[in-house]
mmCIF file of C-alpha atoms and ligand atoms in Angstrom:
data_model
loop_
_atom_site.group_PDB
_atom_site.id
_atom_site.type_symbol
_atom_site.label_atom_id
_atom_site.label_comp_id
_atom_site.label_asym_id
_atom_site.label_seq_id
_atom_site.Cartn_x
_atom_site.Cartn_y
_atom_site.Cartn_z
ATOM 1 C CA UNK A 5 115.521 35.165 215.921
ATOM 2 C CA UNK A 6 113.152 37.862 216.397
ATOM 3 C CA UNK A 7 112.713 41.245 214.752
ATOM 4 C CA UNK A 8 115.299 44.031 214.993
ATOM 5 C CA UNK A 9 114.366 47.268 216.149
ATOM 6 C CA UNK A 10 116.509 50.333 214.642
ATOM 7 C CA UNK A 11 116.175 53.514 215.069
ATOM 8 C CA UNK A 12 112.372 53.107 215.413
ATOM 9 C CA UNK A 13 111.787 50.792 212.747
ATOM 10 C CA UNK A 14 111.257 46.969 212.759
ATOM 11 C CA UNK A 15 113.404 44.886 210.688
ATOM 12 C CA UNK A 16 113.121 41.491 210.162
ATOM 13 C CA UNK A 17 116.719 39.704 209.483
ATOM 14 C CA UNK A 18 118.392 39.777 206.243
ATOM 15 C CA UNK A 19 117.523 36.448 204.457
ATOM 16 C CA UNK A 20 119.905 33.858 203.864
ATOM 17 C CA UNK A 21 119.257 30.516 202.463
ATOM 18 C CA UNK A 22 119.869 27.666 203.554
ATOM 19 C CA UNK A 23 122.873 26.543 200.926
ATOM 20 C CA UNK A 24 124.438 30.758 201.352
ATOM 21 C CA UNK A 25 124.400 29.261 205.158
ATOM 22 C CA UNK A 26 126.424 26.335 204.878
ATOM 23 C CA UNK A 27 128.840 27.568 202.237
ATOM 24 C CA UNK A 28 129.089 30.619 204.117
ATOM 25 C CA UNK A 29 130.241 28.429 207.014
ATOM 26 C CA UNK A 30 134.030 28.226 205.274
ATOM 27 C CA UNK A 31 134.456 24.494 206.075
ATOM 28 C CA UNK A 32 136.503 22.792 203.466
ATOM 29 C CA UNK A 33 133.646 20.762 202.464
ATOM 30 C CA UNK A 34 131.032 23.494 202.434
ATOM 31 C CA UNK A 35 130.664 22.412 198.728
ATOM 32 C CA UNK A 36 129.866 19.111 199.006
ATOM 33 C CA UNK A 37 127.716 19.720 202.200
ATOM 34 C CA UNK A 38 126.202 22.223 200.363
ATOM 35 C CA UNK A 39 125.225 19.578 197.268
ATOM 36 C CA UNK A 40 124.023 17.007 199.829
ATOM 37 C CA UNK A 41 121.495 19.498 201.700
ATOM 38 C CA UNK A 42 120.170 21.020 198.799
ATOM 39 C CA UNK A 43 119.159 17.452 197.965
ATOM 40 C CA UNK A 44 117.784 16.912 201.419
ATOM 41 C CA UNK A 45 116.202 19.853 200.890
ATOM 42 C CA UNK A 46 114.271 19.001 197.647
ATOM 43 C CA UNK A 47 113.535 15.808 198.815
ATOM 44 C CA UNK A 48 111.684 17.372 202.115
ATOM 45 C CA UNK A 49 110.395 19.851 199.400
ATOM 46 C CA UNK A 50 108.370 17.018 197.852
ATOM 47 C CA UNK A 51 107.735 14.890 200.315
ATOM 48 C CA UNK A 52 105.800 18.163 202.362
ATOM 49 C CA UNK A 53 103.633 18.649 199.215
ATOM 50 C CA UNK A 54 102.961 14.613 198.979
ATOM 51 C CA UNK A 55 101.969 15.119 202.545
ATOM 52 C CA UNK A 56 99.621 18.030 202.030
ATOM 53 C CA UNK A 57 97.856 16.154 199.126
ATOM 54 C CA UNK A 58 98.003 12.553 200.726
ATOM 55 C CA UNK A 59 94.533 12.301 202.027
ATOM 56 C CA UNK A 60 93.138 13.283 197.860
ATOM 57 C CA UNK A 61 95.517 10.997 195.985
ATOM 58 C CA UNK A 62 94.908 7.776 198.149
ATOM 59 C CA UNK A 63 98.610 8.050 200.026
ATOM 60 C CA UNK A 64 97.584 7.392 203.407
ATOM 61 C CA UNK A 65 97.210 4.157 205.134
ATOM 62 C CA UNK A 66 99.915 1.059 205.235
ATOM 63 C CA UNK A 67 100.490 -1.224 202.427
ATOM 64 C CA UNK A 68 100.070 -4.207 204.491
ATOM 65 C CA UNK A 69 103.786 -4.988 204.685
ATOM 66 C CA UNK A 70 106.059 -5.020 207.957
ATOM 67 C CA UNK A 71 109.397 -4.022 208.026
ATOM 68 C CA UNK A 72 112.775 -5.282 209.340
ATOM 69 C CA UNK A 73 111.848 -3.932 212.898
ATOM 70 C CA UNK A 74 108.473 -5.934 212.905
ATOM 71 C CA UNK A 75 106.343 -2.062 212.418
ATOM 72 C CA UNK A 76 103.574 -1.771 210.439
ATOM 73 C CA UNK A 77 104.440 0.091 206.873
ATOM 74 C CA UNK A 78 103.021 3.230 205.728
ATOM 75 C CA UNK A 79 102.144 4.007 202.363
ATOM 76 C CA UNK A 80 104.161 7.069 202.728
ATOM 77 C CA UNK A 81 107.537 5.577 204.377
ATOM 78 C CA UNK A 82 107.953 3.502 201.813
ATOM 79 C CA UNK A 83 107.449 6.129 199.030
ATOM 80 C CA UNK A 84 109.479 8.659 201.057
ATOM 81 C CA UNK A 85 111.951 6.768 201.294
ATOM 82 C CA UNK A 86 112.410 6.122 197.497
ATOM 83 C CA UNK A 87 112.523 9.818 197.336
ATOM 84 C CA UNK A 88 115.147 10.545 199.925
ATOM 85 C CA UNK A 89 117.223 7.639 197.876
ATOM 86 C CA UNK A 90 117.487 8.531 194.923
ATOM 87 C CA UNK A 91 117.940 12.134 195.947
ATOM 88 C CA UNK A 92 121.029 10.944 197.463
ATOM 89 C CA UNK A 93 122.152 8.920 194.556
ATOM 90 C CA UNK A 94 121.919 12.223 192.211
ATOM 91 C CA UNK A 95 124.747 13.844 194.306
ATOM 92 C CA UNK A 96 127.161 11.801 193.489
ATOM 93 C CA UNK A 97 128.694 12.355 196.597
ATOM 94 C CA UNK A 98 127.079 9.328 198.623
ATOM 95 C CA UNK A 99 128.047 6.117 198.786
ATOM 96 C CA UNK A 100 125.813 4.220 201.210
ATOM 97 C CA UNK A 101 122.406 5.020 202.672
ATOM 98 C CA UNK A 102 120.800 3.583 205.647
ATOM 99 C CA UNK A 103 117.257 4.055 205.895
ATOM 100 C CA UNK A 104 114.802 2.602 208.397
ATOM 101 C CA UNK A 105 112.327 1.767 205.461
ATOM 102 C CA UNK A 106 115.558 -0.553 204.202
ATOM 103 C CA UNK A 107 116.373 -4.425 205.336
ATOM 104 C CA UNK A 108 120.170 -3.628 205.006
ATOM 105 C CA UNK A 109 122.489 -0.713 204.192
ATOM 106 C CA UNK A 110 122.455 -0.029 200.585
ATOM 107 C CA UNK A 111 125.359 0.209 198.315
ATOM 108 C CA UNK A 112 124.965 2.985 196.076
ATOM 109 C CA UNK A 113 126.586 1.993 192.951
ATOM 110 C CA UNK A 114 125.733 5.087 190.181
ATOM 111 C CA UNK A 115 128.359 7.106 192.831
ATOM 112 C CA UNK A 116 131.185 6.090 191.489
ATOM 113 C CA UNK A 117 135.150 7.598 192.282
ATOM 114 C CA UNK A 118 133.192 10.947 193.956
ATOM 115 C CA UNK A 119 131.225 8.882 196.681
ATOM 116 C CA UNK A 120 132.675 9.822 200.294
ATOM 117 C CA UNK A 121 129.595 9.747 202.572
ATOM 118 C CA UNK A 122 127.124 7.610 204.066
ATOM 119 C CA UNK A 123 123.369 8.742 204.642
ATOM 120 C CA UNK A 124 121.510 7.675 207.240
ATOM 121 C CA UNK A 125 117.703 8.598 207.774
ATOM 122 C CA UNK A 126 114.210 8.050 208.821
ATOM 123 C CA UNK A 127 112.017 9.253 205.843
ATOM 124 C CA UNK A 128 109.322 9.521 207.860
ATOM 125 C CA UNK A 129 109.381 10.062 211.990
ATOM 126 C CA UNK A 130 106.262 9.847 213.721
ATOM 127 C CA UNK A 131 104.347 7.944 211.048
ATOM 128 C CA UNK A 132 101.658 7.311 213.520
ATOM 129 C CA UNK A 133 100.570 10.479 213.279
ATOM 130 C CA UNK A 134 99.974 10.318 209.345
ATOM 131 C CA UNK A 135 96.419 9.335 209.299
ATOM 132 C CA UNK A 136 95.536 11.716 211.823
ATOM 133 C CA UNK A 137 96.773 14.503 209.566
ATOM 134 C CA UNK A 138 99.316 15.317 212.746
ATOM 135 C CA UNK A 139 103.133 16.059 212.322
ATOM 136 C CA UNK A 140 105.818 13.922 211.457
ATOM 137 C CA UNK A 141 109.231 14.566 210.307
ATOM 138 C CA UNK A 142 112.490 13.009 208.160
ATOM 139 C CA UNK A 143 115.674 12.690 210.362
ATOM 140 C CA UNK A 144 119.142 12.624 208.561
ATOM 141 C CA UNK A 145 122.556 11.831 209.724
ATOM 142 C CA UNK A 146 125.500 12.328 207.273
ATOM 143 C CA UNK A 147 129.048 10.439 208.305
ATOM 144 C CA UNK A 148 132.442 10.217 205.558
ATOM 145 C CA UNK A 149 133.736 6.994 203.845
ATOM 146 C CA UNK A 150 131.201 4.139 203.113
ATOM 147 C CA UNK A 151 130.858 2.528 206.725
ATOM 148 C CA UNK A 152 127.302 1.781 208.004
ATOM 149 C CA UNK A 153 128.023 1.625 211.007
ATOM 150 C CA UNK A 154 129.790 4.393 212.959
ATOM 151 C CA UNK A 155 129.261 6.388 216.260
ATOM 152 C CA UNK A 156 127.129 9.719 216.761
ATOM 153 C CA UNK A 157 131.186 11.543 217.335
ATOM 154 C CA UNK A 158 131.612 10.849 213.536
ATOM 155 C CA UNK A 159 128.920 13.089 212.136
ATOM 156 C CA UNK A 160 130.418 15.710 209.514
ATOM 157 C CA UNK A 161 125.986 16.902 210.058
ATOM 158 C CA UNK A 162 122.423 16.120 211.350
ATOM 159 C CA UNK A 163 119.128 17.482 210.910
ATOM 160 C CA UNK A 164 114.982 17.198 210.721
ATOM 161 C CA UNK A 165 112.369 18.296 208.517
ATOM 162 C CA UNK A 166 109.819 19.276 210.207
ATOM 163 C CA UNK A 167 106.221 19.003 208.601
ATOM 164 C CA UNK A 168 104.032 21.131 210.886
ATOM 165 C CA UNK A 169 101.955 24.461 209.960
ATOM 166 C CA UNK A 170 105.431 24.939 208.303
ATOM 167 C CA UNK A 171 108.122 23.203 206.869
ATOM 168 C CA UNK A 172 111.490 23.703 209.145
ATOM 169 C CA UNK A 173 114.537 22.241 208.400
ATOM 170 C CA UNK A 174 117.019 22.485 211.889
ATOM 171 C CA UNK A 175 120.145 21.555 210.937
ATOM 172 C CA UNK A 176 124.105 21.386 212.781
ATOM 173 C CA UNK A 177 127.477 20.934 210.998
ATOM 174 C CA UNK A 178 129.029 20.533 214.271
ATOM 175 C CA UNK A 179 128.954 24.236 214.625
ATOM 176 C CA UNK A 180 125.703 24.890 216.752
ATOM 177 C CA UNK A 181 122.007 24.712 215.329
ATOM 178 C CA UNK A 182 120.181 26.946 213.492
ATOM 179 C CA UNK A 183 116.636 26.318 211.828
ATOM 180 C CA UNK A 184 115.437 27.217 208.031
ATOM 181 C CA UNK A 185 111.771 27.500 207.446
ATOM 182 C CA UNK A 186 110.542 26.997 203.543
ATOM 183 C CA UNK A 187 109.023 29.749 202.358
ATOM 184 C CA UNK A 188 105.833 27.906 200.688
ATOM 185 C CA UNK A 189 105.596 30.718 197.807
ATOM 186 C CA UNK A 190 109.539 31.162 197.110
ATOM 187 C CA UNK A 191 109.982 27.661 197.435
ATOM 188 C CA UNK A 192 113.054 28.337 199.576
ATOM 189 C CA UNK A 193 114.787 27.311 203.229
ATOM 190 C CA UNK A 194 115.548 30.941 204.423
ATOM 191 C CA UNK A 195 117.298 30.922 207.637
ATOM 192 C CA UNK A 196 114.474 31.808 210.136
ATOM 193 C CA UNK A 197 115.955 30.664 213.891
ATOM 194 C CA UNK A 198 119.384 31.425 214.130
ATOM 195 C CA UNK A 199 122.362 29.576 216.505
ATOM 196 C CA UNK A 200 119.549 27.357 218.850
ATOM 197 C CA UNK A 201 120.161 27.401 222.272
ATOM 198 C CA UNK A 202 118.635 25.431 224.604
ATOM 199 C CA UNK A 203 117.716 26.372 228.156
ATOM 200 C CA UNK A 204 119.852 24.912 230.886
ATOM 201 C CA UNK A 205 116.616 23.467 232.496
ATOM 202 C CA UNK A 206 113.148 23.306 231.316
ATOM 203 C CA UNK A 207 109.136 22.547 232.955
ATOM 204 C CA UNK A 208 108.115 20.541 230.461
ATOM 205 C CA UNK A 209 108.519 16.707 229.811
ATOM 206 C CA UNK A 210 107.692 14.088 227.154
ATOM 207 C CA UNK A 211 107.013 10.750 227.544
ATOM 208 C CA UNK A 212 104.505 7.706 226.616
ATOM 209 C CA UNK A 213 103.216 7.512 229.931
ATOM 210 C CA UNK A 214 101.194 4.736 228.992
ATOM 211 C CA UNK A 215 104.132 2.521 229.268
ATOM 212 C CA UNK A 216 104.700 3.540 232.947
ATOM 213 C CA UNK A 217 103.686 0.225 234.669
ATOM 214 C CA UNK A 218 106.512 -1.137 232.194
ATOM 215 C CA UNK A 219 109.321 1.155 232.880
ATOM 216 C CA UNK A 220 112.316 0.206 235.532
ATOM 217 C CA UNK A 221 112.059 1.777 238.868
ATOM 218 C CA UNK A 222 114.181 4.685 238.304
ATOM 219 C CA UNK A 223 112.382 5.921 235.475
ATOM 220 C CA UNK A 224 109.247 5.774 237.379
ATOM 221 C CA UNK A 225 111.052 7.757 240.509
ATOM 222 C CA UNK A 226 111.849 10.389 237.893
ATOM 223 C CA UNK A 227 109.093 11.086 236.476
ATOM 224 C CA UNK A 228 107.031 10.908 239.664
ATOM 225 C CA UNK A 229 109.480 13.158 240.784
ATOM 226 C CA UNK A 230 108.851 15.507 237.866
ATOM 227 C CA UNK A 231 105.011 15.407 238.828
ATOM 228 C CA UNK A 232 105.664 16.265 242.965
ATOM 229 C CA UNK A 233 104.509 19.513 243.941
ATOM 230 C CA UNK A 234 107.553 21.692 244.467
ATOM 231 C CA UNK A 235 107.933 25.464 243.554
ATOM 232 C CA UNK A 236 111.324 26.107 244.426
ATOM 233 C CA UNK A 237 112.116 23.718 241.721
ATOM 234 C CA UNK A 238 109.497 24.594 238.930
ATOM 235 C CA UNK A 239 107.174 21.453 239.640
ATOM 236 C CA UNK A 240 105.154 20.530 238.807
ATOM 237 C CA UNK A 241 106.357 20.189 235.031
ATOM 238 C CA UNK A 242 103.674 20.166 232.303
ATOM 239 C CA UNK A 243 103.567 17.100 229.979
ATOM 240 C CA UNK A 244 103.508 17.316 226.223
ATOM 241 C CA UNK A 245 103.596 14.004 224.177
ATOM 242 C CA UNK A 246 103.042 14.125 220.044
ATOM 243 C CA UNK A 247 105.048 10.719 219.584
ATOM 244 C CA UNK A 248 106.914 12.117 216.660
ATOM 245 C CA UNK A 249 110.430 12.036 217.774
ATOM 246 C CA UNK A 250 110.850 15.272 215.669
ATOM 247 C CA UNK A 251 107.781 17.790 216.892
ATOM 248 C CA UNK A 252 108.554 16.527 220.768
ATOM 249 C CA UNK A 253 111.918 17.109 220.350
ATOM 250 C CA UNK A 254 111.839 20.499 218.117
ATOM 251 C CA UNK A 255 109.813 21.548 220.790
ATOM 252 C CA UNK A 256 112.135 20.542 223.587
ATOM 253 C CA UNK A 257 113.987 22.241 221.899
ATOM 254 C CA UNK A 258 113.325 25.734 221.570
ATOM 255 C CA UNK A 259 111.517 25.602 224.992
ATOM 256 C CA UNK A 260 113.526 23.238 227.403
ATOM 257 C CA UNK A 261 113.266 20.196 229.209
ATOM 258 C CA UNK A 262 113.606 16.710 228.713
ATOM 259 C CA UNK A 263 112.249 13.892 226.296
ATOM 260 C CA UNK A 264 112.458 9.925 227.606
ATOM 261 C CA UNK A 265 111.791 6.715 225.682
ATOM 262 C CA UNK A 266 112.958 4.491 228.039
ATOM 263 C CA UNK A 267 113.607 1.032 228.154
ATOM 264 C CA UNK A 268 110.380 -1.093 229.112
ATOM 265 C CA UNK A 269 109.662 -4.823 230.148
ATOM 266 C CA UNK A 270 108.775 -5.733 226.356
ATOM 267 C CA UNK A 271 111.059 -3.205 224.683
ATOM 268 C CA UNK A 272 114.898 -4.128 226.400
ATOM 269 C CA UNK A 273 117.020 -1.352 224.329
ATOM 270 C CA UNK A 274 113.778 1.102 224.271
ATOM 271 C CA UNK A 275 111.810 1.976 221.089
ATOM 272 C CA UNK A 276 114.091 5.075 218.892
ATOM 273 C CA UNK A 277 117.082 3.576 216.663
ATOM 274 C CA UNK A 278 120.658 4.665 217.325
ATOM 275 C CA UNK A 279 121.674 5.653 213.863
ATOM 276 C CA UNK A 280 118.991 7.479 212.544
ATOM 277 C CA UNK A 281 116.971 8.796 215.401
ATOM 278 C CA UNK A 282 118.962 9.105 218.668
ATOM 279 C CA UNK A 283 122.723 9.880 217.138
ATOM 280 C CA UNK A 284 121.314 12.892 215.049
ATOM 281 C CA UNK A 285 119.084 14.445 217.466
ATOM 282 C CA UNK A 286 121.585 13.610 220.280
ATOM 283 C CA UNK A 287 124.074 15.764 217.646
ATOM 284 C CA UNK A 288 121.190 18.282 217.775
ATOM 285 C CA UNK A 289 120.770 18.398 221.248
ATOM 286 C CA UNK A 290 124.404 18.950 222.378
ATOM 287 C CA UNK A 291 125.275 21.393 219.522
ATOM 288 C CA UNK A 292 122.431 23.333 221.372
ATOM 289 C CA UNK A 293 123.692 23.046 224.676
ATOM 290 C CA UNK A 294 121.956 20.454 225.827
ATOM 291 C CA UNK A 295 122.434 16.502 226.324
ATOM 292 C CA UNK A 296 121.466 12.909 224.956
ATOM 293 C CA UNK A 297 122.185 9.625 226.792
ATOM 294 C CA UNK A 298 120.558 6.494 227.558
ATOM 295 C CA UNK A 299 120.088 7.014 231.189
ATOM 296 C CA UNK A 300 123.752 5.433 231.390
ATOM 297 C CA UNK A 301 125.585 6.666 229.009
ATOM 298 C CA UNK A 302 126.011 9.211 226.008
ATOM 299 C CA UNK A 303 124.495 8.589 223.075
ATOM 300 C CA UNK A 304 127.438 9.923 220.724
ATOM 301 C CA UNK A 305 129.898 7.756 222.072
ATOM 302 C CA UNK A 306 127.971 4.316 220.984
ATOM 303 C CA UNK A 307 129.219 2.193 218.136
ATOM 304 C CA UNK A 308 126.661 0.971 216.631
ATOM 305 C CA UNK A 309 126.555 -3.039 215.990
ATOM 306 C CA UNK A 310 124.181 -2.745 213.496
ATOM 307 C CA UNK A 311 122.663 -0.833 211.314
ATOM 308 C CA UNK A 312 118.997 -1.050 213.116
ATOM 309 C CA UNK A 313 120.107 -1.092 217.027
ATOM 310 C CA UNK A 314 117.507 0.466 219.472
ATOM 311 C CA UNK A 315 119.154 2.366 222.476
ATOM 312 C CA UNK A 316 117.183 4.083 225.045
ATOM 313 C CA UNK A 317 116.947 7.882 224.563
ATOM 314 C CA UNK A 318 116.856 10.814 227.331
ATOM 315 C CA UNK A 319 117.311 13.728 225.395
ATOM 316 C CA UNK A 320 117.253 17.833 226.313
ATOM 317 C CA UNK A 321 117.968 20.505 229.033
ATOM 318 C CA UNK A 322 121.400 19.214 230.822
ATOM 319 C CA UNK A 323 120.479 19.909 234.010
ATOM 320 C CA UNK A 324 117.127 17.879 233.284
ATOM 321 C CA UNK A 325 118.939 15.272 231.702
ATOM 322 C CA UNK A 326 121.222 14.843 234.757
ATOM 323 C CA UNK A 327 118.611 14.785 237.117
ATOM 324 C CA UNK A 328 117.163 11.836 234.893
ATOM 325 C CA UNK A 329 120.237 9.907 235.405
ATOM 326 C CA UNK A 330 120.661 10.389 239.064
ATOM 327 C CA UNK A 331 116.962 8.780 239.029
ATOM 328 C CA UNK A 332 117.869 5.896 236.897
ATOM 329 C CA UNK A 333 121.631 5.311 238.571
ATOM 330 C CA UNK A 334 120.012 5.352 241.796
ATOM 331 C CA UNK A 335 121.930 7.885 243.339
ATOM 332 C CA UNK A 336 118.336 10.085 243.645
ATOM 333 C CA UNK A 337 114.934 8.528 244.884
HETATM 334 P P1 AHG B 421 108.798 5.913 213.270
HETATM 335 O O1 AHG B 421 107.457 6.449 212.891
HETATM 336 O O2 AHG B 421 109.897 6.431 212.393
HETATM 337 O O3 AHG B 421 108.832 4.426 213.435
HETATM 338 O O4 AHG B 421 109.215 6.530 214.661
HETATM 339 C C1 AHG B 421 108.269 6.532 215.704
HETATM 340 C C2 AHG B 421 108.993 6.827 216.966
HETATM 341 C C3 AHG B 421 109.180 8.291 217.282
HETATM 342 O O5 AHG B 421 108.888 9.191 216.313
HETATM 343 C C4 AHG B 421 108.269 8.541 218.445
HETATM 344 O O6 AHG B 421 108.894 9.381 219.359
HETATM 345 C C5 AHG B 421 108.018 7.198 218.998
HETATM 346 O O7 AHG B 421 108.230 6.274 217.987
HETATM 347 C C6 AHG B 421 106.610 7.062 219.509
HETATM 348 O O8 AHG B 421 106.430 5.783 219.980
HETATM 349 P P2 AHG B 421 105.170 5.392 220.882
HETATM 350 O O9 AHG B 421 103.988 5.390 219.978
HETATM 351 O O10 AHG B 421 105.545 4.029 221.408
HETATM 352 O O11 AHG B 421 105.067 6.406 221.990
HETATM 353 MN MN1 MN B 422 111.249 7.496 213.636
HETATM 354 MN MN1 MN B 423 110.053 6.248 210.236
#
């Protein structure tokens, strides 16, 4: 939201944090949403600092390890994710937590009578970019009861941290999007982009091109397509690729357009897992006004068969993301 002019003067908006937001909100569980965020919250609090520091304190680089999903480990996934854990367990309120960083769902047993949600997250999106010093993000997904694995439609909220030249939390609890930047001196998430909408249709699009050759013939059409000259219908778009799910997708956005990871020949269900990547951001997306799907089908709708399951993502502008799957049903060339 920008500045308000009155009467001559400029006024920036009256600050409201991000816990005043949600119990603001009037939602019978405002208080316990409000308990789990604020512990979000801290843990992207620390985890931004760790980041800042990482390069002086020996944090960067892998630990030699791969994980369930046969990636390459990061120092810093693995020690975010402790961190996002046991900020979880402290509420009291969770019962189960599925993380990428973790083999299998876990069980958290200090809960006790109180526990009612499950967690699921990425501590750390993009961690490619982490030795370069470039932006990655946490993704969280919160659902009731103590079942790992649910669809996208059962999300009580979603969100990202964002760790850019700020720290911006964008969050929905099913009632449209709004973003919360930390104040680095009050320490705070102050409301700072309020009720995200998305534009309709967008000229920009994000995709590893690199895996082109690899792609299905549809997905090539469509984003040849999106190259053609054309200037009745904005082409050609501009390309923009950070391969953090999180800063390609913030950006998409605030600014419209559309964001692929398509299958490929090696990769059958594409790259981005259902539960903690493409459910929450497809949340995201279409509490903004916009749309997720695989190409086929919409992303909230899948049940998950387990915990880790890949599906293919196009995510952003609706009319963008219908044009995509025109492309990839064939029903466009
Ligand atoms: P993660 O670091 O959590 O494994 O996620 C990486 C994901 C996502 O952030 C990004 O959009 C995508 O992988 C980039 O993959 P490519 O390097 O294959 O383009
Ligand atoms: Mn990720
Ligand atoms: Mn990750």
């Amino acid at each position: 939201m920008g500045p308000v002019v009155t009467a001559g003067r400029v006024m920036t908006p009256a600050p409201i944090t991000l816990v005043e937001h949600v119990k603001k909100s009037g939602r019978p569980d405002a208080d316990d949403l409000a308990v789990l965020l604020t512990q979000i919250a801290v843990a992207g609090k620390i985890i931004a600092r760790e980041l800042a520091r990482a390069a002086l304190v020996g944090q960067l680089g892998t630990t030699g390890e791969t994980n369930v999903q046969g990636e390459t480990v990061k120092k810093l996934d693995v020690w975010a994710n402790a961190v996002v854990v046991r900020a979880m367990e402290e509420t009291g309120l969770v019962t189960t937590v599925v993380s990428e960083e973790m083999d299998a769902p876990l069980r958290l047993t200090k809960t006790g009578a109180r526990g009612r949600y499950v967690v699921c997250f990425d501590p750390v999106d993009g961690s490619s970019n982490l030795d370069v010093n470039g932006i990655v993000g946490t993704i969280f997904s919160i659902r009731h009861g103590s079942d790992a694995e649910q669809p996208g439609t059962a999300q009580v909220a979603a969100g990202y941290i964002m760790y850019g030249p700020s720290t911006l939390m964008v969050l929905t609890t099913g009632d449209g999007v709004d973003g919360f930047t930390l104040g680095p001196t009050i320490g705070e998430f102050v409301r700072s982009h309020h009720r995200i909408r998305i534009p309709a249709r967008g000229r920009i699009y994000s995709v590893n091109e690199g895996n082109f050759s690899k792609w299905e013939p549809g997905v090539q059409r469509y984003v040849e397509y999106l190259r053609g000259m054309d200037r009745a219908t904005g082409r050609p778009y501009t390309a923009r690729y950070v391969g953090s799910l999180v800063a390609d997708l913030h950006r998409t956005l605030l600014e419209g357009g559309i964001y692929l990871y398509p299958a490929d020949a090696g990769k059958s269900d594409g790259k981005l897992r259902l539960q903690y990547e493409a459910a929450p951001m497809g949340f995201i997306a279409e509490q903004a006004g916009g749309s997720a799907s695989t190409g086929r089908e919409r992303i909230m709708t899948i049940e998950p068969a387990t915990p880790h399951q890949r599906v293919p993502l196009v995510i952003g502008s609706s009319e963008d993301v219908a044009l995509a799957e025109d492309f990839i049903a064939g029903r466009r060339r």
